[in-house]
Amino acid sequence: MRKQFCDALVARSRSSNMVFLTGDLGFMALETLQEALGDRFINAGVSEQNMVSVSAALAREGFEVWVYSIAPFCYARPFEQIRNDVAFHGLPVKLVGNGGGYGYGVMGPTHHAIEDYGVLLTLPGMSAVVPVFDEDVEEAIQAVGDRGSPVYLRLGRGAGPKGYAPPRYAAWRQLVRGAGPTVVVAGPLAGAYVEAFAALAEERRPNLWAVAELPVSAEALPPELLEQIAESGRLCVFEEHVRQGGLGSQLAMALADAGVAFPKWRQGVAREHHYERSGSQDYLRRQSGLDAQSALAVVAEMMNGSR
Amino acid sequence: MDEGIRVARKRLLQMHFESGVGHIGGNLSCLDALVLLHRERLAESDRFILSKGHAAGALYVALWSVGKLRDSDLSQFHRDDTLLPGHPPPSGVDGVLFATGSLGHGLSLAAGTALALKLQKAKGQVYCLTSDGEWQEGSTWEALIFAAHRRLANLTVLIDHNQLQGFGRTDAVASMSPLWSKLAGFDVDLSIVDGHDLSAIRTALDRESSTLRIIVLETRKGNGVSFMQDRMEWHYLPMQADQYRQAVEDIDNLWSDGDAQS
């Protein structure tokens, strides 16, 4: 999504007083943005704590401020700066973490971000945007850019089937329809399930929903989703994030708030920060049971049990 | 000696005593510079950021000395339902831009503010007061690298160098002594002055510079109060009634003795 991200920001920079700060990342990716922004493109160096506090001050003085790094360096290292300097003051800084989840794969666990939005959403006024498809990025950038509160943008790798035309960007989108369980997935992982799920016979085929914006609130739940959950009673959530504080726990709380029962519940999450052996994002998804085959097995198991 | 400084010192002591609050030592060490800055230097287009947030009392008194806070505000310091907590709050006080108190944030916030003014080609000087202990925070050095590299000439850093931190002398806890020699390794405009000598502070503030300015204020913790001066315990302790009376007497005596610089 990095190419789309850069293009969208270049386009947006024409009508905004954007300042873009990077923690020394963006080689062979952000050069066109650097050129477009001139002195408002700031390589802040390898100093994420300073970069985030500087961004808070720039936002306070009225600039539209984007802060970019590899996901963990964007939120874990400077967490206190995000908390005290950005969130406590309600400043609309846009924190961009590239390679969310296991995105940096075999680069190792120091480069993974599987607790990013869970941690950040504990902060006042914070929200998160997790584009699902590469095609989402342009609209997601406008959503993030226009938001008057702090926001975290988790960039990943779009993974829809070849030739697939995803529905237009929205916080909630249904990607597959069927008569099976309801499956709700955060971010790009949803795209990775489309093909496998769509191939199932209708009575076993899940209703697959992709979520691109967090936190989940009871008010924002699509009525159709609630009908489907009520109908099947089977709900399953997948995300490339730890169980604590993720989409699963947020959705469960929102459904409880809305008074919707979901008697049969399964969750697929990022199980470990590091396994015995390292590997690609796909490898780590398989280790966590998040790949499409594992998801299919969970769905089949849910169908076999009684309601 | 400036009569305004005497009034401010006594108002600070009164406020801390009435609220039963400690942290007085590190407030007295930077009060003179803060009052001078607010009374004589800060214009509408300027900004001030208190990085050593535990000197909130001194900042509130400085704001009071220029009419931005009232006596009734100060009397609520540190109490329930107050606008004035023990460290500067995120909102509600004219002249407080950021909630500080966790050390190592203020210089970055000041650098960002100075950069914003520079990008906007706006006039205005940004002032930031740090403690000396907070130069043990890595983020303070990140901020220095950033501000020096960008030659933020519209930023002035004041360091309250009282040589005492929460649980020891700075040179015994994590020595960088002398601190100025480390700072001098950067491309900055450095001055070192007696932080209780108003004319020396004015001279340092008047220096023209084409790059980041750093003024090391050599100060005394608990300055002007006989039993507090240069003593670590007054980083935290609140005053008892007899101590408060003694402290006020000490301040008044300084003026009656005609000692202009203590």
XYZ file of C-alpha atoms in Angstrom:
569
model
C 0.000 0.000 0.000
C 3.025 2.280 0.246
C 2.882 3.362 -3.390
C -0.815 4.250 -3.128
C -0.105 5.994 0.168
C 2.573 8.198 -1.362
C 0.440 9.038 -4.403
C -2.568 9.914 -2.240
C -0.497 12.212 -0.049
C 1.071 13.940 -3.033
C -2.439 14.618 -4.343
C -3.687 15.795 -0.960
C -0.658 18.034 -0.406
C -1.858 20.313 -3.195
C -4.741 21.521 -1.063
C -3.424 21.152 2.467
C -0.759 22.668 4.693
C 0.632 19.206 5.258
C 3.866 18.536 7.117
C 5.218 15.012 6.753
C 7.742 13.619 9.198
C 9.545 10.347 8.705
C 11.835 8.500 11.068
C 14.451 8.042 8.358
C 12.283 5.665 6.291
C 10.941 5.938 2.784
C 13.944 5.261 0.547
C 12.709 4.292 -2.931
C 9.144 5.007 -1.838
C 8.529 8.562 -0.659
C 10.793 10.580 -2.956
C 7.899 12.090 -4.924
C 6.275 13.248 -1.692
C 9.578 14.724 -0.547
C 9.768 16.653 -3.787
C 6.157 17.838 -3.557
C 6.437 19.075 0.031
C 9.850 20.747 -0.027
C 10.678 22.070 3.452
C 7.474 20.557 4.836
C 8.932 17.068 4.314
C 11.049 16.418 7.356
C 13.362 13.495 7.862
C 13.460 13.690 11.642
C 16.213 11.119 11.833
C 16.305 8.010 13.962
C 14.541 9.646 16.897
C 10.896 8.686 17.090
C 10.255 10.191 20.513
C 11.352 13.621 19.365
C 9.512 13.193 16.065
C 6.165 12.582 17.763
C 6.501 15.503 20.185
C 7.553 17.773 17.319
C 4.488 16.597 15.397
C 2.234 17.477 18.340
C 3.653 20.994 18.414
C 3.299 21.412 14.642
C -0.327 20.280 14.886
C -0.955 22.720 17.704
C 0.298 25.513 15.458
C -2.236 24.516 12.796
C -0.407 22.200 10.410
C -1.845 18.938 9.101
C 0.786 16.580 10.420
C 1.615 13.062 9.247
C 4.195 10.944 11.062
C 5.589 7.881 9.355
C 7.664 4.909 10.392
C 7.690 1.122 10.461
C 4.642 0.298 12.590
C 6.308 -0.620 15.916
C 8.681 2.346 15.781
C 5.714 4.605 15.139
C 3.755 3.740 18.294
C 5.673 1.498 20.696
C 8.891 3.501 21.083
C 7.188 6.913 21.385
C 4.077 5.721 23.230
C 4.372 8.259 26.026
C 4.851 11.069 23.516
C 1.659 9.937 21.762
C -0.175 9.729 25.073
C 0.975 12.973 26.713
C 1.735 15.273 23.817
C -0.744 14.174 21.143
C -3.718 12.464 22.819
C -3.965 14.493 26.029
C -4.216 17.620 23.889
C -6.584 16.095 21.336
C -4.230 17.029 18.522
C -5.126 15.607 15.090
C -1.728 14.046 14.383
C -1.837 11.237 11.837
C 0.405 8.375 12.915
C 1.243 6.060 10.052
C 2.639 2.617 10.780
C 3.860 0.713 7.772
C 3.764 -3.085 7.831
C 1.191 -3.602 10.570
C 0.655 -7.082 12.008
C 3.302 -9.536 10.801
C 3.904 -7.333 7.750
C 7.676 -7.308 8.142
C 7.626 -11.104 8.246
C 11.080 -12.638 8.356
C 12.631 -9.345 9.496
C 11.679 -10.585 12.948
C 9.501 -9.764 15.939
C 11.109 -6.381 16.695
C 9.573 -5.207 13.406
C 6.090 -6.679 13.947
C 3.110 -4.753 15.281
C 0.483 -7.135 16.587
C -0.687 -5.049 19.536
C -0.628 -1.645 17.846
C -4.246 -0.563 17.573
C -5.219 -2.310 20.803
C -2.668 -0.300 22.738
C -3.359 2.979 20.962
C -7.136 2.765 21.286
C -6.777 2.953 25.059
C -5.874 6.630 24.582
C -8.435 9.454 24.672
C -9.924 10.373 21.305
C -7.731 7.925 19.388
C -9.061 6.000 16.421
C -7.479 3.610 13.938
C -7.841 3.087 10.206
C -6.790 -0.234 8.699
C -7.257 -0.229 4.902
C -8.208 -3.640 3.543
C -7.274 -3.295 -0.131
C -4.718 -1.235 -2.018
C -7.694 0.454 -3.683
C -8.842 1.709 -0.252
C -5.810 3.829 0.398
C -6.842 6.942 -1.494
C -10.154 7.287 0.360
C -8.649 6.148 3.634
C -6.116 8.972 3.365
C -8.938 11.490 2.978
C -10.741 9.966 5.990
C -7.589 10.141 8.096
C -6.575 13.572 6.804
C -9.959 15.138 7.518
C -10.260 13.724 11.035
C -9.970 16.355 13.751
C -8.598 13.959 16.355
C -5.528 11.727 16.650
C -5.589 8.716 14.364
C -3.398 5.722 13.659
C -3.188 4.427 10.096
C -2.028 0.831 9.883
C -0.708 0.085 6.414
C -0.383 -3.487 5.245
C -0.377 -5.441 2.022
C -3.635 -5.616 0.094
C -4.482 -9.257 -0.629
C -7.680 -9.513 -2.679
C -8.017 -12.230 -5.357
C -6.536 -11.500 -8.794
C -8.799 -9.231 -10.787
C -11.087 -8.637 -7.833
C -12.812 -5.264 -7.666
C -13.416 -4.538 -3.992
C -16.461 -2.554 -2.911
C -15.796 1.110 -2.264
C -13.922 1.968 0.940
C -16.076 2.006 4.078
C -15.603 1.259 7.771
C -17.721 -1.898 7.364
C -18.092 -3.828 4.108
C -19.586 -7.190 3.345
C -17.318 -9.050 0.920
C -18.990 -12.484 0.710
C -22.637 -13.475 1.259
C -23.978 -16.864 2.283
C -26.086 -18.754 4.800
C -23.201 -19.824 7.041
C -21.575 -18.216 10.077
C -20.794 -14.524 10.310
C -17.077 -13.857 9.953
C -15.658 -10.419 10.776
C -12.058 -9.633 9.842
C -9.829 -6.605 10.388
C -7.806 -5.123 7.560
C -6.039 -6.886 4.677
C -6.569 -10.338 6.141
C -10.203 -10.067 4.992
C -9.069 -9.857 1.388
C -7.072 -13.051 1.823
C -10.266 -14.985 2.674
C -12.473 -13.808 -0.184
C -11.569 -16.456 -2.719
C -11.684 -19.449 -0.352
C -14.956 -18.391 1.239
C -16.698 -17.516 -2.026
C -15.989 -21.030 -3.326
C -18.066 -22.692 -0.597
C -21.628 -23.906 -1.197
C -24.162 -21.313 -0.132
C -25.477 -23.102 2.962
C -21.946 -23.319 4.379
C -20.663 -20.052 2.925
C -19.951 -17.401 5.577
C -21.084 -13.814 5.557
C -17.654 -12.199 5.412
C -17.273 -8.655 6.682
C -14.175 -6.483 6.469
C -13.600 -3.841 9.117
C -11.375 -0.876 8.264
C -12.013 1.497 11.167
C -11.687 1.059 14.905
C -12.813 1.242 17.632
C -16.060 -0.603 17.032
C -19.059 1.082 18.580
C -22.539 -0.362 19.038
C -24.067 2.567 17.141
C -21.939 1.986 14.047
C -22.725 -1.730 13.628
C -24.467 -2.311 10.258
C -28.075 -3.499 10.773
C -27.524 -6.279 8.240
C -24.619 -7.613 10.286
C -26.798 -7.734 13.377
C -29.524 -9.593 11.462
C -27.024 -12.140 10.214
C -25.603 -12.736 13.683
C -29.117 -13.127 15.094
C -29.972 -15.523 12.275
C -26.954 -17.824 12.486
C -25.913 -17.359 16.099
C -22.397 -18.139 14.937
C -19.797 -15.390 15.004
C -16.121 -15.604 14.261
C -13.523 -12.823 14.319
C -10.089 -12.937 12.696
C -7.361 -10.351 13.045
C -3.596 -10.054 12.816
C -3.476 -8.678 16.357
C -3.292 -10.139 19.841
C -6.546 -11.111 21.525
C -6.398 -8.360 24.147
C -7.871 -5.072 23.001
C -8.387 -6.147 19.415
C -11.349 -6.185 17.041
C -12.686 -9.331 18.720
C -12.938 -7.843 22.174
C -14.260 -4.557 20.811
C -16.940 -6.294 18.761
C -17.954 -8.524 21.671
C -18.369 -5.465 23.881
C -20.291 -3.565 21.203
C -22.666 -6.514 20.704
C -23.142 -6.789 24.444
C -23.934 -3.061 24.523
C -26.420 -3.560 21.692
C -28.019 -6.549 23.419
C -27.199 -8.947 20.593
C -26.503 -12.571 21.559
C -23.900 -14.678 19.747
C -24.088 -18.143 21.335
C -21.292 -19.627 19.260
C -18.060 -17.593 19.175
C -14.604 -18.269 17.760
C -11.563 -16.035 17.446
C -8.450 -16.215 15.341
C -5.634 -13.943 16.496
C -1.908 -13.366 16.252
C -0.930 -15.985 18.803
C 2.734 -15.281 19.446
C 5.155 -12.397 19.201
C 7.814 -14.882 18.183
C 7.823 -18.542 17.282
C 10.711 -21.030 17.380
C 11.381 -20.319 13.722
C 11.007 -17.161 11.670
C 9.325 -16.700 8.329
C 7.310 -14.537 5.982
C 4.016 -12.860 6.830
C 2.203 -15.798 5.217
C 4.276 -18.238 7.290
C 3.496 -16.381 10.509
C -0.204 -16.221 9.620
C -0.171 -20.020 9.200
C 1.594 -20.430 12.543
C -1.166 -18.346 14.156
C -3.975 -20.120 12.321
C -4.860 -16.971 10.389
C -4.325 -18.211 6.830
C -7.346 -18.945 4.616
C -7.124 -22.729 5.106
C -7.156 -22.374 8.887
C -10.071 -19.937 8.668
C -11.979 -22.424 6.503
C -11.413 -25.134 9.101
C -12.791 -22.914 11.863
C -15.854 -22.086 9.762
C -16.455 -25.772 8.987
C -16.111 -26.698 12.652
C -18.650 -24.009 13.570
C -21.113 -25.368 11.017
C -20.826 -28.884 12.406
C -21.807 -27.985 15.934
C -25.417 -27.296 16.857
C -26.485 -23.721 17.543
C 17.206 43.629 43.389
C 13.918 43.637 41.606
C 11.037 44.081 44.012
C 8.917 41.928 41.699
C 11.197 38.970 42.383
C 10.735 39.342 46.130
C 6.972 39.476 45.769
C 7.029 36.429 43.505
C 9.237 34.392 45.825
C 6.981 35.107 48.756
C 3.854 34.373 46.734
C 5.369 31.049 45.701
C 6.197 30.150 49.301
C 2.703 31.144 50.410
C 1.046 29.096 47.694
C 3.074 25.979 48.397
C 2.648 26.364 52.145
C -1.109 26.905 52.017
C -1.561 23.912 49.748
C 0.843 21.734 51.739
C 2.860 21.027 48.622
C 6.534 20.125 48.221
C 8.732 20.489 45.125
C 9.594 23.948 46.427
C 13.371 23.669 45.987
C 13.303 23.292 42.214
C 10.687 26.031 41.964
C 12.814 28.556 43.807
C 15.814 27.731 41.632
C 14.059 28.743 38.408
C 11.576 31.342 39.671
C 13.775 34.377 39.040
C 14.321 33.483 35.387
C 10.664 32.594 34.860
C 9.410 35.845 36.334
C 11.919 37.873 34.339
C 10.970 36.072 31.155
C 7.250 36.602 31.652
C 7.497 40.185 32.840
C 10.087 41.497 30.445
C 10.388 39.256 27.417
C 7.389 37.220 26.375
C 5.451 39.095 23.702
C 2.136 38.013 22.192
C 3.909 36.174 19.366
C 6.306 34.341 21.710
C 5.785 30.967 23.342
C 7.002 29.445 26.578
C 7.154 25.727 27.375
C 8.028 24.461 30.823
C 9.824 21.180 30.301
C 10.511 20.696 34.011
C 6.819 20.394 34.781
C 7.466 19.945 38.499
C 8.196 23.679 38.562
C 4.526 24.347 37.789
C 4.283 26.475 40.945
C 6.940 28.860 39.669
C 5.217 29.046 36.296
C 1.832 29.763 37.874
C 3.376 32.538 39.976
C 5.087 33.977 36.898
C 1.737 33.957 35.083
C 0.152 35.572 38.140
C 2.838 38.262 38.068
C 1.688 39.291 34.587
C -2.022 39.053 35.380
C -2.771 35.789 33.580
C -3.744 34.076 36.828
C -5.541 35.566 39.820
C -4.902 35.232 43.537
C -8.034 33.134 43.759
C -6.568 30.745 41.165
C -3.321 30.356 43.097
C -5.225 29.723 46.311
C -6.709 26.626 44.666
C -3.281 25.224 43.658
C -3.117 21.457 44.118
C -6.651 21.210 45.582
C -9.774 19.410 44.378
C -11.537 21.043 41.425
C -8.495 23.228 40.680
C -7.285 24.592 37.355
C -3.753 24.328 38.687
C -2.524 20.785 39.338
C 0.976 19.849 40.465
C 2.196 19.785 36.875
C 0.969 22.051 34.046
C -2.405 20.884 32.678
C -3.262 20.223 29.003
C -5.826 23.025 28.879
C -7.493 25.827 30.764
C -4.518 28.077 31.619
C -3.552 30.944 29.331
C 0.204 30.660 28.925
C 0.417 26.888 29.364
C 0.681 25.274 25.944
C 1.322 21.671 26.908
C 0.844 19.343 29.834
C 4.343 18.496 30.994
C 5.690 16.674 33.987
C 7.145 13.594 32.390
C 10.680 14.794 31.786
C 12.222 14.872 28.349
C 9.202 16.108 26.369
C 9.404 19.883 26.569
C 12.427 20.518 24.395
C 10.892 18.517 21.538
C 7.609 20.382 21.931
C 9.504 23.663 21.877
C 11.513 22.604 18.827
C 8.312 21.653 17.018
C 6.746 24.987 17.898
C 9.837 26.861 16.713
C 9.843 24.846 13.495
C 6.157 25.673 12.960
C 6.844 29.404 13.308
C 9.801 29.091 10.948
C 7.750 27.239 8.307
C 5.018 29.865 8.618
C 7.672 32.602 8.431
C 6.024 33.970 11.547
C 7.855 36.097 14.065
C 8.164 35.047 17.651
C 10.684 33.423 19.933
C 10.093 30.108 21.660
C 11.525 29.671 25.156
C 11.890 26.369 26.940
C 13.043 25.735 30.483
C 14.497 22.326 31.268
C 15.911 20.958 34.493
C 19.464 19.645 34.584
C 18.387 16.157 35.671
C 16.266 15.750 32.559
C 19.373 15.823 30.393
C 19.633 12.195 31.516
C 16.595 11.526 29.293
C 17.597 10.331 25.829
C 14.693 12.200 24.261
C 16.177 15.523 25.424
C 19.262 14.773 23.346
C 17.087 13.753 20.398
C 15.490 17.184 20.655
C 18.856 18.939 20.894
C 20.176 17.117 17.827
C 17.022 18.104 15.924
C 16.973 21.759 17.002
C 20.704 22.279 16.503
C 20.704 20.579 13.105
C 17.813 22.749 11.946
C 19.466 25.852 13.354
C 16.297 26.929 15.121
C 17.456 30.435 15.950
C 13.967 31.271 17.185
C 14.382 28.823 20.058
C 16.042 29.611 23.385
C 16.661 26.822 25.870
C 17.175 27.718 29.509
C 18.615 25.043 31.775
C 17.954 25.282 35.492
C 21.311 23.870 36.562
C 20.795 23.523 40.315
C 22.857 20.305 40.424
C 20.374 18.459 42.590
C 17.857 15.904 41.418
C 15.193 13.783 43.109
C 17.455 11.371 44.932
C 20.974 12.754 44.805
C 23.336 15.289 43.329
C 23.369 15.174 39.525
C 27.103 14.566 39.449
C 26.697 11.643 41.862
C 23.699 10.061 40.104
C 24.725 10.231 36.458
C 27.517 12.674 35.992
C 27.876 14.727 32.840
C 29.801 17.291 34.795
C 30.390 19.788 33.389
C 27.154 19.689 31.400
C 28.064 22.767 29.371
C 31.038 21.022 27.762
C 28.736 18.377 26.248
C 26.365 21.049 24.975
C 29.251 23.036 23.538
C 29.992 20.125 21.208
C 26.876 21.064 19.221
C 26.569 23.958 16.845
C 24.714 26.138 19.337
C 25.078 29.528 20.952
C 25.916 28.729 24.558
C 26.059 31.018 27.547
C 26.509 30.211 31.205
C 25.209 32.704 33.728
C 24.291 33.057 37.385
C 20.612 32.131 37.298
C 19.817 34.503 40.151
C 21.548 37.510 38.594
C 18.835 39.284 36.610
C 21.163 41.517 34.655
C 23.290 38.533 33.645
C 20.175 36.688 32.445
C 19.084 39.775 30.489
C 22.499 40.016 28.837
C 22.347 36.356 27.812
C 18.818 36.790 26.430
C 19.953 39.835 24.443
C 22.664 37.953 22.567
C 22.095 37.805 18.840
C 22.327 34.308 17.430
C 21.934 32.633 14.081
C 21.410 29.256 15.669
C 19.836 27.586 18.691
C 20.542 29.458 21.919
C 21.218 27.634 25.168
C 21.534 29.501 28.433
C 22.791 27.455 31.353
C 21.425 29.075 34.508
C 23.667 28.259 37.432
C 21.106 28.193 40.194
C 20.580 27.047 43.762
C 17.828 24.715 44.755
C 15.749 26.397 47.456
C 17.415 29.689 46.557
C 17.086 32.458 49.139
C 15.821 30.265 51.979
C 18.558 29.497 54.506
C 17.537 25.985 55.448
C 16.554 24.885 51.932
C 19.407 26.199 49.880
C 21.270 23.486 48.009
C 19.594 20.719 50.015
C 18.138 17.734 48.214
C 15.234 17.047 50.568
C 13.542 20.264 49.416
C 13.007 18.671 46.043
C 9.993 16.976 47.632
C 9.213 18.176 51.168
C 6.348 20.488 52.107
C 6.969 23.259 54.683
C 5.761 23.216 58.270
C 4.361 26.477 59.721
C 7.578 27.488 61.480
C 9.588 26.691 58.382
C 7.293 28.821 56.272
C 7.699 31.772 58.660
C 11.470 31.351 58.552
C 11.464 31.134 54.752
C 9.511 34.373 54.367
C 11.794 36.060 56.857
C 14.850 34.882 54.922
C 13.504 36.330 51.691
C 12.675 39.679 53.327
C 16.098 39.815 54.963
C 17.794 39.473 51.594
C 16.183 42.695 50.492
C 16.729 44.592 53.740
C 20.398 43.506 53.723
C 20.662 45.033 50.288
C 22.068 41.806 48.869
C 21.068 42.317 45.289
C 21.966 38.950 43.877
C 20.815 36.191 46.228
